[in-house]
Amino acid sequence: MVLVRWLKRHLVVMAGLLTLGYLLLPNVVVTVFSFNNPKGRFNYEWQQFSTDAWTDPCGVADLCGSLSLSLQIAAWATLGATVLGTLIAFALVRYRFRARGAVNSLIFLPMAMPEVVMAASLLTLFLNMGAQLGFWTILIAHIMFCLSFVVTAVKARVMSMDPKLEEAARDLYAGPIQTFVRVTLPIAAPGIAAGALLAFALSFDDFIITNFNAGATVTFPMFVWGSAQRGTPVQINVIGTAMFIAAVLIVLSGMVISGRRKRQRA
């Protein structure tokens, strides 16, 4: 009976931990196989422990080039989507204008629409415009589909803001710009940061939309897909592990900073 009561009290926690472990299991496999030394072309079976891939992550031709290109596209797409998405979110929350409801509905379409449909639509648009497929078409496409995610994240944060704080700043003779920089922007910053991180992850990881609109340009996800047809180098696992560790460190840093701010306020 004691065991049954203990299980009932901790059932939700246990289910959460099991789910988290299941989600993280592929990352563990990728990390383990980044230290593998396969005998053949495919890195699917454990053969021998080795750190050669970690000492030479760019040992495969064009791998680091495609990685650098993906990072550049993700960075610029994040910047464009974050700026435009923040402005749109503030406009949708703070202002009343015609077709506001329709715009709110259309914002969610890229998130609900299958990626292959959006990819084909963007490709049709670029071809009709006579655009040369490559870096710029990928960048525009990524900004287009990342925009909705940024708007959603920032909009949720702006809607939860207390307008009395901005009114108090204006009562203390703060101008519109000063109020925005010192009051509005710091409060909205967590939502903006969340939207930016989500946009970066989605842009860096995207394959379907990129594959349709890339032309001869090869990003890192496209390189991984192409490599899987010929043989999977261990360096791909190294890059994946490094990206995963970087993401975990960013999240942990955010949690530490947030905890310190809460303690300072208390």
Coordinates of C-alpha atoms in Angstrom, one line a residue:
M1 CA 0.0 0.0 0.0
V2 CA 2.8 2.4 0.8
L3 CA 4.4 1.7 -2.6
V4 CA 1.0 2.3 -4.3
R5 CA 0.5 5.7 -2.5
W6 CA 4.1 6.7 -3.4
L7 CA 3.5 5.8 -7.1
K8 CA 0.3 7.8 -7.1
R9 CA 2.0 10.9 -5.7
H10 CA 4.9 10.7 -8.1
L11 CA 3.1 9.4 -11.2
V12 CA 3.1 12.7 -13.0
V13 CA 6.7 13.4 -12.3
M14 CA 7.7 9.9 -13.4
A15 CA 5.7 10.2 -16.6
G16 CA 7.3 13.5 -17.3
L17 CA 10.8 12.2 -16.7
L18 CA 10.2 9.1 -18.9
T19 CA 8.8 11.4 -21.7
L20 CA 11.8 13.7 -21.4
G21 CA 14.2 10.7 -21.5
Y22 CA 12.4 9.3 -24.6
L23 CA 12.8 12.7 -26.4
L24 CA 16.4 13.0 -25.5
L25 CA 17.3 9.5 -26.5
P26 CA 18.1 10.3 -30.1
N27 CA 20.5 13.1 -28.9
V28 CA 22.3 10.5 -26.7
V29 CA 22.6 8.1 -29.7
V30 CA 24.0 10.9 -31.8
T31 CA 26.5 11.9 -29.1
V32 CA 27.7 8.3 -28.6
F33 CA 28.2 7.7 -32.3
S34 CA 30.2 10.9 -32.6
F35 CA 33.0 8.9 -30.9
N36 CA 32.6 5.9 -33.2
N37 CA 35.2 4.8 -35.8
P38 CA 33.1 2.9 -38.4
K39 CA 34.8 0.5 -40.8
G40 CA 32.4 1.2 -43.7
R41 CA 30.8 4.3 -45.1
F42 CA 27.8 4.3 -42.8
N43 CA 28.0 5.2 -39.1
Y44 CA 25.1 3.1 -38.0
E45 CA 26.9 0.3 -36.0
W46 CA 29.3 0.7 -33.1
Q47 CA 32.8 -0.4 -34.1
Q48 CA 35.5 1.3 -32.1
F49 CA 35.9 4.3 -29.8
S50 CA 37.7 7.2 -31.4
T51 CA 38.1 11.0 -31.1
D52 CA 39.3 11.5 -34.6
A53 CA 36.1 13.2 -35.8
W54 CA 36.2 15.6 -32.9
T55 CA 39.8 16.6 -33.7
D56 CA 38.9 17.2 -37.3
P57 CA 35.2 18.2 -37.6
C58 CA 35.8 19.7 -41.1
G59 CA 37.5 16.6 -42.4
V60 CA 34.7 15.9 -44.8
A61 CA 34.6 18.1 -48.0
D62 CA 32.0 20.9 -48.0
L63 CA 30.6 20.0 -44.5
C64 CA 31.8 23.1 -42.8
G65 CA 31.0 25.2 -45.8
S66 CA 27.4 24.1 -45.7
L67 CA 27.3 24.5 -41.9
S68 CA 28.6 28.1 -42.2
L69 CA 26.0 28.8 -44.9
S70 CA 23.2 27.5 -42.7
L71 CA 24.4 29.6 -39.7
Q72 CA 24.5 32.7 -41.9
I73 CA 21.0 32.1 -43.2
A74 CA 19.7 31.3 -39.8
A75 CA 21.2 34.4 -38.3
W76 CA 19.9 36.8 -40.9
A77 CA 16.5 35.1 -41.0
T78 CA 16.3 35.4 -37.2
L79 CA 17.1 39.1 -37.4
G80 CA 14.6 39.8 -40.1
A81 CA 11.8 37.7 -38.7
T82 CA 12.4 39.1 -35.1
V83 CA 12.3 42.7 -36.2
L84 CA 9.2 42.3 -38.5
G85 CA 7.5 39.9 -36.1
T86 CA 7.9 42.2 -33.1
L87 CA 6.5 45.2 -35.0
I88 CA 3.5 43.1 -36.3
A89 CA 2.8 41.7 -32.8
F90 CA 2.7 45.2 -31.3
A91 CA 0.5 46.5 -34.1
L92 CA -1.9 43.6 -33.6
V93 CA -2.2 44.0 -29.9
R94 CA -2.0 47.8 -29.5
Y95 CA -3.9 49.2 -32.5
R96 CA -7.3 48.8 -34.0
F97 CA -7.5 48.8 -37.8
R98 CA -9.6 47.3 -40.6
A99 CA -9.0 43.6 -41.4
R100 CA -7.2 43.2 -38.0
G101 CA -9.1 39.9 -37.4
A102 CA -8.2 38.6 -40.9
V103 CA -4.5 39.5 -40.3
N104 CA -4.6 37.6 -37.0
S105 CA -6.0 34.5 -38.8
L106 CA -3.5 34.7 -41.7
I107 CA -0.6 34.9 -39.2
F108 CA -1.3 31.3 -38.2
L109 CA -1.5 29.9 -41.7
P110 CA 2.2 29.2 -42.2
M111 CA 2.3 27.3 -38.9
A112 CA -0.8 25.2 -39.8
M113 CA 0.1 24.7 -43.5
P114 CA 2.2 21.7 -44.5
E115 CA 5.7 22.7 -45.3
V116 CA 5.6 21.1 -48.8
V117 CA 2.7 23.3 -49.7
M118 CA 4.4 26.5 -48.6
A119 CA 7.7 25.4 -50.2
A120 CA 5.9 24.9 -53.6
S121 CA 4.1 28.2 -53.3
L122 CA 7.3 30.1 -52.6
L123 CA 9.0 28.4 -55.4
T124 CA 6.2 29.3 -57.8
L125 CA 6.4 32.9 -56.6
F126 CA 10.2 33.1 -57.1
L127 CA 10.0 31.5 -60.6
N128 CA 7.2 33.9 -61.7
M129 CA 9.4 36.8 -60.5
G130 CA 12.3 35.5 -62.4
A131 CA 14.4 35.3 -59.3
Q132 CA 17.7 33.2 -59.3
L133 CA 17.3 30.5 -56.7
G134 CA 20.1 30.5 -54.1
F135 CA 21.1 32.3 -50.9
W136 CA 18.5 35.2 -51.2
T137 CA 15.5 33.0 -52.1
I138 CA 16.3 30.7 -49.1
L139 CA 16.7 33.7 -46.8
I140 CA 13.4 35.2 -47.9
A141 CA 11.6 31.9 -47.6
H142 CA 13.0 31.4 -44.1
I143 CA 11.9 34.8 -43.0
M144 CA 8.4 34.1 -44.4
F145 CA 7.8 31.0 -42.4
C146 CA 9.7 32.1 -39.2
L147 CA 7.6 35.3 -39.0
S148 CA 4.5 33.6 -37.7
F149 CA 6.3 31.9 -34.8
V150 CA 7.9 35.2 -33.7
V151 CA 4.6 37.0 -33.9
T152 CA 2.9 34.4 -31.8
A153 CA 5.6 34.4 -29.1
V154 CA 5.9 38.2 -28.9
K155 CA 2.2 38.8 -29.1
A156 CA 1.6 36.5 -26.1
R157 CA 4.1 38.5 -24.1
V158 CA 2.7 41.9 -25.2
M159 CA -0.9 40.9 -24.3
S160 CA 0.2 40.0 -20.7
M161 CA 1.9 43.4 -20.2
D162 CA 0.3 45.9 -17.7
P163 CA -0.4 49.1 -19.6
K164 CA -0.3 51.0 -16.3
L165 CA 3.4 50.7 -16.2
E166 CA 3.7 52.7 -19.5
E167 CA 1.1 55.2 -18.3
A168 CA 3.2 55.7 -15.1
A169 CA 6.3 56.3 -17.2
R170 CA 4.4 58.9 -19.2
D171 CA 3.1 60.5 -16.0
L172 CA 6.8 60.9 -15.0
Y173 CA 7.4 62.9 -18.2
A174 CA 9.1 60.1 -20.2
G175 CA 8.8 60.6 -23.9
P176 CA 7.4 57.9 -26.3
I177 CA 10.9 56.6 -27.2
Q178 CA 12.1 56.7 -23.6
T179 CA 9.1 54.8 -22.5
F180 CA 9.5 52.2 -25.2
V181 CA 13.2 51.7 -24.5
R182 CA 13.2 51.7 -20.7
V183 CA 9.7 50.1 -20.0
T184 CA 8.1 48.4 -22.9
L185 CA 11.1 46.8 -24.5
P186 CA 12.5 45.2 -21.3
I187 CA 9.1 43.7 -20.4
A188 CA 8.7 42.3 -23.9
A189 CA 12.3 41.1 -24.1
P190 CA 11.6 37.5 -22.9
G191 CA 9.0 37.0 -25.6
I192 CA 11.2 38.6 -28.3
A193 CA 14.1 36.4 -27.2
A194 CA 11.9 33.3 -27.2
G195 CA 10.7 34.1 -30.7
A196 CA 14.3 34.7 -31.9
L197 CA 15.6 31.5 -30.6
L198 CA 12.7 29.6 -32.1
A199 CA 13.2 31.3 -35.5
F200 CA 16.9 30.4 -35.4
A201 CA 16.3 26.8 -34.6
L202 CA 13.6 26.4 -37.3
S203 CA 15.7 28.2 -39.9
F204 CA 18.8 26.2 -39.2
D205 CA 16.9 22.9 -39.2
D206 CA 14.7 23.4 -42.2
F207 CA 15.0 21.0 -45.1
I208 CA 11.8 20.9 -47.1
I209 CA 11.3 24.6 -47.9
T210 CA 15.1 25.0 -48.4
N211 CA 15.3 22.1 -50.8
F212 CA 12.6 23.6 -53.0
N213 CA 14.1 27.1 -53.1
A214 CA 17.9 26.5 -52.9
G215 CA 18.8 25.8 -56.5
A216 CA 22.5 24.7 -56.4
T217 CA 23.0 26.0 -52.9
V218 CA 23.6 23.4 -50.2
T219 CA 22.8 24.0 -46.6
F220 CA 23.8 21.8 -43.7
P221 CA 20.4 19.8 -43.6
M222 CA 20.7 19.3 -47.3
F223 CA 24.3 18.1 -46.9
V224 CA 23.2 15.6 -44.2
W225 CA 20.4 14.3 -46.5
G226 CA 22.8 13.9 -49.4
S227 CA 25.4 12.2 -47.3
A228 CA 22.9 9.7 -46.0
Q229 CA 22.6 8.4 -49.6
R230 CA 26.3 7.8 -50.0
G231 CA 27.5 7.2 -46.4
T232 CA 27.2 9.1 -43.2
P233 CA 30.4 10.6 -41.9
V234 CA 31.0 10.8 -38.1
Q235 CA 31.6 14.5 -38.4
I236 CA 27.8 15.0 -38.8
N237 CA 27.3 13.5 -35.4
V238 CA 30.0 15.8 -34.0
I239 CA 28.3 18.9 -35.4
G240 CA 24.9 17.7 -34.1
T241 CA 26.3 17.0 -30.7
A242 CA 28.0 20.5 -30.6
M243 CA 24.7 22.2 -31.6
F244 CA 22.8 20.3 -28.9
I245 CA 25.3 21.2 -26.2
A246 CA 25.2 24.8 -27.3
A247 CA 21.4 24.9 -27.1
V248 CA 21.4 23.3 -23.6
L249 CA 24.0 25.9 -22.4
I250 CA 21.8 28.7 -23.8
V251 CA 18.8 27.4 -22.0
L252 CA 20.7 26.9 -18.7
S253 CA 22.2 30.4 -19.0
G254 CA 18.7 31.8 -19.4
M255 CA 17.5 30.0 -16.4
V256 CA 20.4 31.1 -14.2
I257 CA 20.0 34.8 -15.3
S258 CA 16.2 34.6 -14.7
G259 CA 16.8 33.1 -11.2
R260 CA 19.3 35.8 -10.3
R261 CA 16.8 38.5 -11.3
K262 CA 14.1 37.0 -9.3
R263 CA 16.3 36.8 -6.2
Q264 CA 17.4 40.5 -6.7
R265 CA 13.8 41.6 -6.9
A266 CA 12.9 39.6 -3.8

